[in-house]
Coordinates of C-alpha atoms and ligand atoms in Angstrom, one line a residue:
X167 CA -31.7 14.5 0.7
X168 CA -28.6 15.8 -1.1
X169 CA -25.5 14.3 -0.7
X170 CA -21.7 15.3 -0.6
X171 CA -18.6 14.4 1.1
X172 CA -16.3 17.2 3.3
X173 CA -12.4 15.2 3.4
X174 CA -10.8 16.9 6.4
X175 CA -6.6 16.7 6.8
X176 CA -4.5 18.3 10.0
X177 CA -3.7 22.0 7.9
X178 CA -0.5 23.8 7.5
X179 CA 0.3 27.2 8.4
X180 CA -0.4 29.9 5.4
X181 CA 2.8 30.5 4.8
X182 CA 6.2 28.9 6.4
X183 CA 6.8 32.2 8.1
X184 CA 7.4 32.6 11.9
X185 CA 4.5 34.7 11.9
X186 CA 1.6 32.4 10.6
X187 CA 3.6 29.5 11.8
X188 CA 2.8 30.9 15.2
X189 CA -0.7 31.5 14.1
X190 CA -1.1 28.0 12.9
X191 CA 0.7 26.1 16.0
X192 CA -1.3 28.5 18.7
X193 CA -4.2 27.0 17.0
X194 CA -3.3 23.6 16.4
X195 CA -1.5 23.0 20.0
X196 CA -4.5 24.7 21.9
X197 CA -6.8 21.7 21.0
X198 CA -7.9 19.9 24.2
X199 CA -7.1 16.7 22.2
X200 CA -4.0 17.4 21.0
X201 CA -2.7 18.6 24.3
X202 CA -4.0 17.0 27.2
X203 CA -3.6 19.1 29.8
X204 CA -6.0 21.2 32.0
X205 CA -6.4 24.4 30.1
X206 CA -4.5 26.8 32.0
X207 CA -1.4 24.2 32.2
X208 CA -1.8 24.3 28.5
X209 CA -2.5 28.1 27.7
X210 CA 0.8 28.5 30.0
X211 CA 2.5 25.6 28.5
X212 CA 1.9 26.6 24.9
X213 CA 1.4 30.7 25.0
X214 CA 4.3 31.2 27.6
X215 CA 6.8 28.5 26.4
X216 CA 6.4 26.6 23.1
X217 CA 5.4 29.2 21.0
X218 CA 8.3 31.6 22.1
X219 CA 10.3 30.0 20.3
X220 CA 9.1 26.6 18.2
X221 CA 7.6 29.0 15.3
X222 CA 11.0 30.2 14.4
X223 CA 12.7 26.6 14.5
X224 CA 9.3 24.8 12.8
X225 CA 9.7 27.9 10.2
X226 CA 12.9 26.9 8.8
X227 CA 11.9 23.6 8.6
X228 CA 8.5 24.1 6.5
X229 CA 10.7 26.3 4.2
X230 CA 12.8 23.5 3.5
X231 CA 9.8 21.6 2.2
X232 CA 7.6 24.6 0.9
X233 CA 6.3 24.1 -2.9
X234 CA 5.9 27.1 -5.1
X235 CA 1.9 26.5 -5.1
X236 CA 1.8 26.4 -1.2
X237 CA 1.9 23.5 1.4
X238 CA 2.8 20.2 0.1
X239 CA -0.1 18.8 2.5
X240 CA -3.0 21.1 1.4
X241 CA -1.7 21.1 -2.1
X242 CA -1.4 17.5 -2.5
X243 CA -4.9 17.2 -0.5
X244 CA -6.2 19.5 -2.9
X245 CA -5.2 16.8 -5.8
X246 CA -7.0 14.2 -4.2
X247 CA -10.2 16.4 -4.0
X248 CA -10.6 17.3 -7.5
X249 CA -9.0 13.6 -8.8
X250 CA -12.2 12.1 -6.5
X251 CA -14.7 14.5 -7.6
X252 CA -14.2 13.6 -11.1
X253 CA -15.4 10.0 -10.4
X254 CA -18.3 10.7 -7.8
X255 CA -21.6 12.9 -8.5
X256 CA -21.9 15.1 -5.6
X257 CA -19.9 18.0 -4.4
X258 CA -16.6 17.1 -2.7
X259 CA -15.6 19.8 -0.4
X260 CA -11.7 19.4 1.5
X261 CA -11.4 21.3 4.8
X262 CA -8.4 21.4 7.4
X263 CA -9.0 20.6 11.2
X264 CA -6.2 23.7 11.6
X265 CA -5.7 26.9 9.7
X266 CA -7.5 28.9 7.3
X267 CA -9.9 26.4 5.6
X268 CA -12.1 25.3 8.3
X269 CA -14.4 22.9 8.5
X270 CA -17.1 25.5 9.2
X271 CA -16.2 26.7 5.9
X272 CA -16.1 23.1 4.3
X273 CA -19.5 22.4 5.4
X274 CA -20.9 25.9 3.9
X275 CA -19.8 25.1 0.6
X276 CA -21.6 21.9 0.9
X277 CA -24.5 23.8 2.5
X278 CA -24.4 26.4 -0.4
X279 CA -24.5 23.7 -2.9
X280 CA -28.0 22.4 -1.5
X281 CA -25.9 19.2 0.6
X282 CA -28.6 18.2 3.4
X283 CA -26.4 14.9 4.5
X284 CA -22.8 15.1 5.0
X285 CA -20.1 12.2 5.0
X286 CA -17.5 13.7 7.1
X287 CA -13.7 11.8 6.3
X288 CA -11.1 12.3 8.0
X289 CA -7.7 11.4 6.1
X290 CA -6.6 9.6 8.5
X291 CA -6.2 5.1 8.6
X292 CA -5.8 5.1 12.3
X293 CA -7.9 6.4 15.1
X294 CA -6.5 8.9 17.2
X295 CA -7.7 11.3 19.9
X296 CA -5.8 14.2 18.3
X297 CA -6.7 13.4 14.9
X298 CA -10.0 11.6 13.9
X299 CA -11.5 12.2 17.1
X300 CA -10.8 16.0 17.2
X301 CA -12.4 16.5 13.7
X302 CA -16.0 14.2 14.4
X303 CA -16.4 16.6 17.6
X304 CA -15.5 20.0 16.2
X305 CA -17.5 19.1 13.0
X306 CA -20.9 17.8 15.5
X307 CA -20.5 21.6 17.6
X308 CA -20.4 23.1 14.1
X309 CA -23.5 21.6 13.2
X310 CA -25.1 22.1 16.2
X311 CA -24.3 25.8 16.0
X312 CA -25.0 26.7 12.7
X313 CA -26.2 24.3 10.5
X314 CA -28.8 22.3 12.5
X315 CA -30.8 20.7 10.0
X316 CA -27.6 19.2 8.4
X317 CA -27.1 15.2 8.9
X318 CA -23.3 14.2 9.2
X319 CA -21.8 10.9 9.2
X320 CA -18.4 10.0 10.1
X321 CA -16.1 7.7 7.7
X322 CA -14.6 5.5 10.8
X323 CA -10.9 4.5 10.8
X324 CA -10.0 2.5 7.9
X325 CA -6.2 1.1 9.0
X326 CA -7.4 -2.8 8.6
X327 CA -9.5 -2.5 5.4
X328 CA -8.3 -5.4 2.7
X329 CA -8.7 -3.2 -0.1
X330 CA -6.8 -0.3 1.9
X331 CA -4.1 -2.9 3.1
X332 CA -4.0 -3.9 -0.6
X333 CA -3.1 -0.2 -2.5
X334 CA -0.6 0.7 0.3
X335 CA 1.4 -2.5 -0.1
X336 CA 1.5 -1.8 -3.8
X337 CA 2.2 1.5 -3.3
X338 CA 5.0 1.0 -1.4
X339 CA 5.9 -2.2 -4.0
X340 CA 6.2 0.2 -6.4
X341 CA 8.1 3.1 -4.9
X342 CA 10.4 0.3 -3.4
X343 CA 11.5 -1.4 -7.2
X344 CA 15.2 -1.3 -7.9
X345 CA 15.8 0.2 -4.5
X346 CA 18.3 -1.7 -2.0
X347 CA 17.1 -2.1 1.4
X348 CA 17.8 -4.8 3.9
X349 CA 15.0 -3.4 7.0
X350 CA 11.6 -1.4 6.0
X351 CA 10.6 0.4 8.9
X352 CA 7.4 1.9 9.5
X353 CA 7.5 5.0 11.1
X354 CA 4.1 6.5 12.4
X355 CA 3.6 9.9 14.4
X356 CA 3.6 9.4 17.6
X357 CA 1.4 10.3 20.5
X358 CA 1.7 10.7 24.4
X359 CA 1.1 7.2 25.8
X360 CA -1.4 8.7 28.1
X361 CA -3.7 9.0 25.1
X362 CA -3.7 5.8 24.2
X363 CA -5.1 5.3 28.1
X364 CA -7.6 8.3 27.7
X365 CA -8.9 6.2 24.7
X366 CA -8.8 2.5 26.4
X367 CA -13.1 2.0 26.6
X368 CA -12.4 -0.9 28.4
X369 CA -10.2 1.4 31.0
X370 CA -8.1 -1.8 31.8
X371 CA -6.8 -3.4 28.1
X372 CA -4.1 -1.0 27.2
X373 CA -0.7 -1.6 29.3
X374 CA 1.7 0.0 26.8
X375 CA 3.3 -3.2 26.6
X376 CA 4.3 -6.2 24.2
X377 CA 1.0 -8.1 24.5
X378 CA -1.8 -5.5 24.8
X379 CA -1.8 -4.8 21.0
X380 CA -1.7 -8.5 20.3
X381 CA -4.6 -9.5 22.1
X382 CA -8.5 -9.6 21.1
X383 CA -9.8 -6.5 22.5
X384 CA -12.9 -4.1 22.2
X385 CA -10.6 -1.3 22.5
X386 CA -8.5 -1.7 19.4
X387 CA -11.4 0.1 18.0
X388 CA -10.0 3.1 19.1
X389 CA -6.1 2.2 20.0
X390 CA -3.5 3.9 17.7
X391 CA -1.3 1.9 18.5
X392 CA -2.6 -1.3 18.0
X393 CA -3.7 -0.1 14.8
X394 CA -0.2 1.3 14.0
X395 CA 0.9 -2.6 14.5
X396 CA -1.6 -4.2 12.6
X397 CA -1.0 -2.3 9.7
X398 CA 2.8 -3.1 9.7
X399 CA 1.7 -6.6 10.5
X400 CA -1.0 -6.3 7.2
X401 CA 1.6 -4.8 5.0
X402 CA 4.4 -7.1 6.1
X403 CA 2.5 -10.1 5.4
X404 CA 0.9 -8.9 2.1
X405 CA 4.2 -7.6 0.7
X406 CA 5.6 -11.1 1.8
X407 CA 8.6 -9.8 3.9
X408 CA 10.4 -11.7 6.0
X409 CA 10.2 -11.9 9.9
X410 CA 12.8 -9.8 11.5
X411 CA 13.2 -7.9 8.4
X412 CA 11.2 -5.2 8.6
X413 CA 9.3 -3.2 12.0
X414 CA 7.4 -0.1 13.6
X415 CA 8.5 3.0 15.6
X416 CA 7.1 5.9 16.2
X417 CA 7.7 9.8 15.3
X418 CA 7.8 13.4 16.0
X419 CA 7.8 13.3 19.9
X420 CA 6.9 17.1 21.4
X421 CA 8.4 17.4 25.1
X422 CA 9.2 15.3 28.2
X423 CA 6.5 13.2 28.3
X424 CA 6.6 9.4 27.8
X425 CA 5.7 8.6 23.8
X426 CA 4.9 5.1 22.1
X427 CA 7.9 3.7 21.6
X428 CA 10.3 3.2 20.1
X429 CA 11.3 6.7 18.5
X430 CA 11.9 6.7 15.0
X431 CA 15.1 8.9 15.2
X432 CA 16.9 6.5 17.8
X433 CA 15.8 3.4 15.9
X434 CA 17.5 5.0 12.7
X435 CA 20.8 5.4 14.9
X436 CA 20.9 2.3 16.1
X437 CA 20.3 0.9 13.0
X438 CA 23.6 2.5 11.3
X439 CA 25.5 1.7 14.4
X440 CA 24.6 -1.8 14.6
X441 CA 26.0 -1.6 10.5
X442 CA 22.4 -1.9 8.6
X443 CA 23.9 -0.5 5.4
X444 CA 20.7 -0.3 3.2
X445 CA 17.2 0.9 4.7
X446 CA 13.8 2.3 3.7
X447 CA 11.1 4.2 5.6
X448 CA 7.5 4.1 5.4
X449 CA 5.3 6.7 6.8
X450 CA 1.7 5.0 7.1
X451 CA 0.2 7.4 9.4
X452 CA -0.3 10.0 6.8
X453 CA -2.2 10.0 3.6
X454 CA -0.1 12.7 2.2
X455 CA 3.6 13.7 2.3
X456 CA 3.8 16.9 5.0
X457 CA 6.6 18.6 6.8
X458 CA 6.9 15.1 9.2
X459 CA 7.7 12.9 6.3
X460 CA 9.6 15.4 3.8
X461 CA 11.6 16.9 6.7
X462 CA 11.5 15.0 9.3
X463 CA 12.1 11.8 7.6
X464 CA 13.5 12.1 4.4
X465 CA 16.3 15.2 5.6
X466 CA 16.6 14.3 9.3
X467 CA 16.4 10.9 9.4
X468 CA 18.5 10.2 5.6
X469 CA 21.1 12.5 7.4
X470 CA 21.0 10.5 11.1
X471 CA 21.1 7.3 9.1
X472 CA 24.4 8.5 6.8
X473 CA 26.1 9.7 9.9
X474 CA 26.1 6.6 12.1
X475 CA 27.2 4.7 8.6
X476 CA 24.0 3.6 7.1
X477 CA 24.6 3.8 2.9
X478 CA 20.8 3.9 1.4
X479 CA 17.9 5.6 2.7
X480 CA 14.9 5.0 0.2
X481 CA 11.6 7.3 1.8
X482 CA 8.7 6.0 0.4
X483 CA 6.2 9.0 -0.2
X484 CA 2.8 8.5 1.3
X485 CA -0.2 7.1 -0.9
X486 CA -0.6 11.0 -2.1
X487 CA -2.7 11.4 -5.1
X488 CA -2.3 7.7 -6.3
X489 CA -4.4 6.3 -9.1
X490 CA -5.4 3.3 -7.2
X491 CA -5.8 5.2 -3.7
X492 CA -7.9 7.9 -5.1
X493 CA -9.9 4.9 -6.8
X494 CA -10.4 3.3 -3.6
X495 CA -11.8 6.7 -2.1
X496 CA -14.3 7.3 -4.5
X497 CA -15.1 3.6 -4.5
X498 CA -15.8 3.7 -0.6
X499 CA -17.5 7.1 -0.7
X500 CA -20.1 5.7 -3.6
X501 CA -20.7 3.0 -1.8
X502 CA -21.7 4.9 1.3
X503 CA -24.2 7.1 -1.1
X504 CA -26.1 4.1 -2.3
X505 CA -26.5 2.7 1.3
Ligands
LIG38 C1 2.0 18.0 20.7 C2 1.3 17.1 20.3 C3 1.0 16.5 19.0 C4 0.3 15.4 18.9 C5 -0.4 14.5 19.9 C6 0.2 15.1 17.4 C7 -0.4 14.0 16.9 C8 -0.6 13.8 15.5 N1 -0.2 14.6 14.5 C9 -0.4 14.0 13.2 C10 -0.2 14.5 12.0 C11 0.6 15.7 11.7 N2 1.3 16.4 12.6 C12 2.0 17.4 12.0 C13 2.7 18.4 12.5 C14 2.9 18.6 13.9 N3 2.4 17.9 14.9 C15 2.7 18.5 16.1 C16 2.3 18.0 17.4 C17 1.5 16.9 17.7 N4 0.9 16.1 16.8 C18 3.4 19.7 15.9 C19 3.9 20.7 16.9 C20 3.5 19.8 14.5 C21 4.0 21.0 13.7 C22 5.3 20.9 13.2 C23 6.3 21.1 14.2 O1 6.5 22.1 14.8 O2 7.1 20.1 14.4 C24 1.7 17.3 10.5 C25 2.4 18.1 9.4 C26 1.5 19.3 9.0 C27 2.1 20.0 7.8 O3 1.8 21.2 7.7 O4 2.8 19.4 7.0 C28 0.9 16.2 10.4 C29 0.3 15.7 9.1 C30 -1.0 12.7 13.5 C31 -1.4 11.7 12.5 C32 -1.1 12.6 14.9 C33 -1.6 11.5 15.8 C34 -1.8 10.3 15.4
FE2_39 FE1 1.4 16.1 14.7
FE2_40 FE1 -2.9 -2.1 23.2

């Protein structure tokens, strides 16, 4: 049996023009697990609504961040792929759950290179319906369909490894040296707080609330949110910050329904309204820096945060194409090989 690896990230659009932007989000915001909905609320929700006129406004945005070699998130994915490939022996194939390089494709490279067992990894720490569950099930009706004979394995949420916990805290150590900050948030992308129910196995754990997370439960196997917390709780206590001084909210909320809480924007503002004069943001959600932490974050929120009186905004990039992170991948994906 021949083995290789297929890392799968969210996409980007081809370009940040309305036109593939459209392309990208029609795809992307179709996905039964992205949104929820029955699939003619959706079709009329997304077709007849959001994508009349979010392509234009998410356009302008993804110019703003745009890098003369393409999308910071594939291009910086991209990084990761070769830097890892150099340090394992079998092919390492990178494939996007949305847009042009599809995991159909990923796996046909790996196919083409004689690969008859797959480890599927989704770049992802925490386990979410629209994120690591979306890719495992597109990736098994891909098999299914075309590649029948191939064996694929799933890399499982990773949010509370040591050795993870361990090379984002000195990550963030190092980004954070000589930089003033009196609160570290940790801002994660939201969801709808009806996923977070949809995934509850236990169908009775999850209340939403201040305990839930903080109690022994099966289903923090699959909560994001409880996994959001324990890696702020992980982080805090490895990076030896103080209680009170540093916290979680949650980012990028799409329409009216109720999100985890609290939002990352209005946790910014009350932050420079209460007179926090020196902050710094953490995005631990993502792997790599994207339009929700070069935009949303480091513009939007640095510019929220100087308007209600806040002085320093440090944004601390994501782990990226970090020595120690890339390391840690090919450490984790060598292991698997020799079990
Ligand atoms: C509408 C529902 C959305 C859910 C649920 C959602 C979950 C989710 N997304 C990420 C990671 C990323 N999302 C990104 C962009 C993005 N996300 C949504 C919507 C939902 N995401 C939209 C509409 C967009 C597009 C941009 C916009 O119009 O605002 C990105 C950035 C991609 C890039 O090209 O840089 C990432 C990464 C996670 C981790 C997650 C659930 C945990
Ligand atoms: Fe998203
Ligand atoms: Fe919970």
């Amino acid at each position: 049996m021949k083995k290789g690896i297929l890392l799968v990230n969210l996409g980007s659009p081809d370009s940040p023009t309305p036109k593939d932007v459209k392309k990208y989000l029609g795809e992307f915001l179709m996905d039964e697990r992205v949104i929820d909905i029955p699939t003619i609320a959706r079709a009329a929700l997304v077709k007849g609504i959001i994508l009349k006129t979010r392509p234009k406004q998410s356009a302008a945005a993804y110019k703003k961040i745009w890098w003369d070699e393409g999308s910071p998130l594939i291009v910086i994915s991209e990084r990761v792929q070769n830097k890892v490939q150099n340090q394992v022996e079998f092919p390492v194939a990178l494939a996007m759950r949305y847009g042009s390089m599809t995991i159909k494709k990923g796996l046909q490279e790996l196919v083409d290179k004689g690969v008859s067992e797959v480890l599927l990894f989704p770049l992802y720490p925490q386990f979410a319906m629209a994120t690591t569950e979306t890719i495992t099930v597109l990736a098994e009706d891909i098999r299914k369909e075309f590649f029948p004979n191939l064996k694929i394995e799933s890399f499982p949420a990773f949010y509370n490894r040591e050795d993870y916990i361990e090379v984002l805290a000195n990550s963030m150590k190092k980004h954070l040296e000589g930089k003033k900050f009196d609160h570290l948030l940790f801002s994660y992308h939201g969801v709808p707080e009806r996923h977070i129910r949809k995934s509850d196995i236990t169908k009775s754990h999850c209340k939403i609330d201040g305990s839930c997370c903080k109690t022994a439960s099966k289903a923090h196997e699959f909560c994001y949110r409880h996994q959001c917390f324990e890696v702020t709780r992980l982080v805090g206590e490895k990076l030896g910050l103080a209680e009170g001084t540093f916290s979680t909210s949650f980012q990028s909320r799409l329409g009216f329904d109720p999100w985890l809480q609290p939002y990352t924007d209005r946790t910014i503002e009350r932050f420079g309204k209460e007179g926090l004069k020196n902050m710094a943001i953490a995005t631990p959600a993502f792997v790599s820096d994207c339009l929700e932490t070069l935009e949303e974050i480091a513009m939007e929120g640095e510019e929220i945060f100087h308007e209600m009186g806040g002085e320093n905004f440090t944004t601390i990039p994501c782990l990226n194409d970090d020595q120690e992170w890339v390391d840690l991948l090919a450490k984790w994906i060598n292991n698997w090989a020799k079990a």
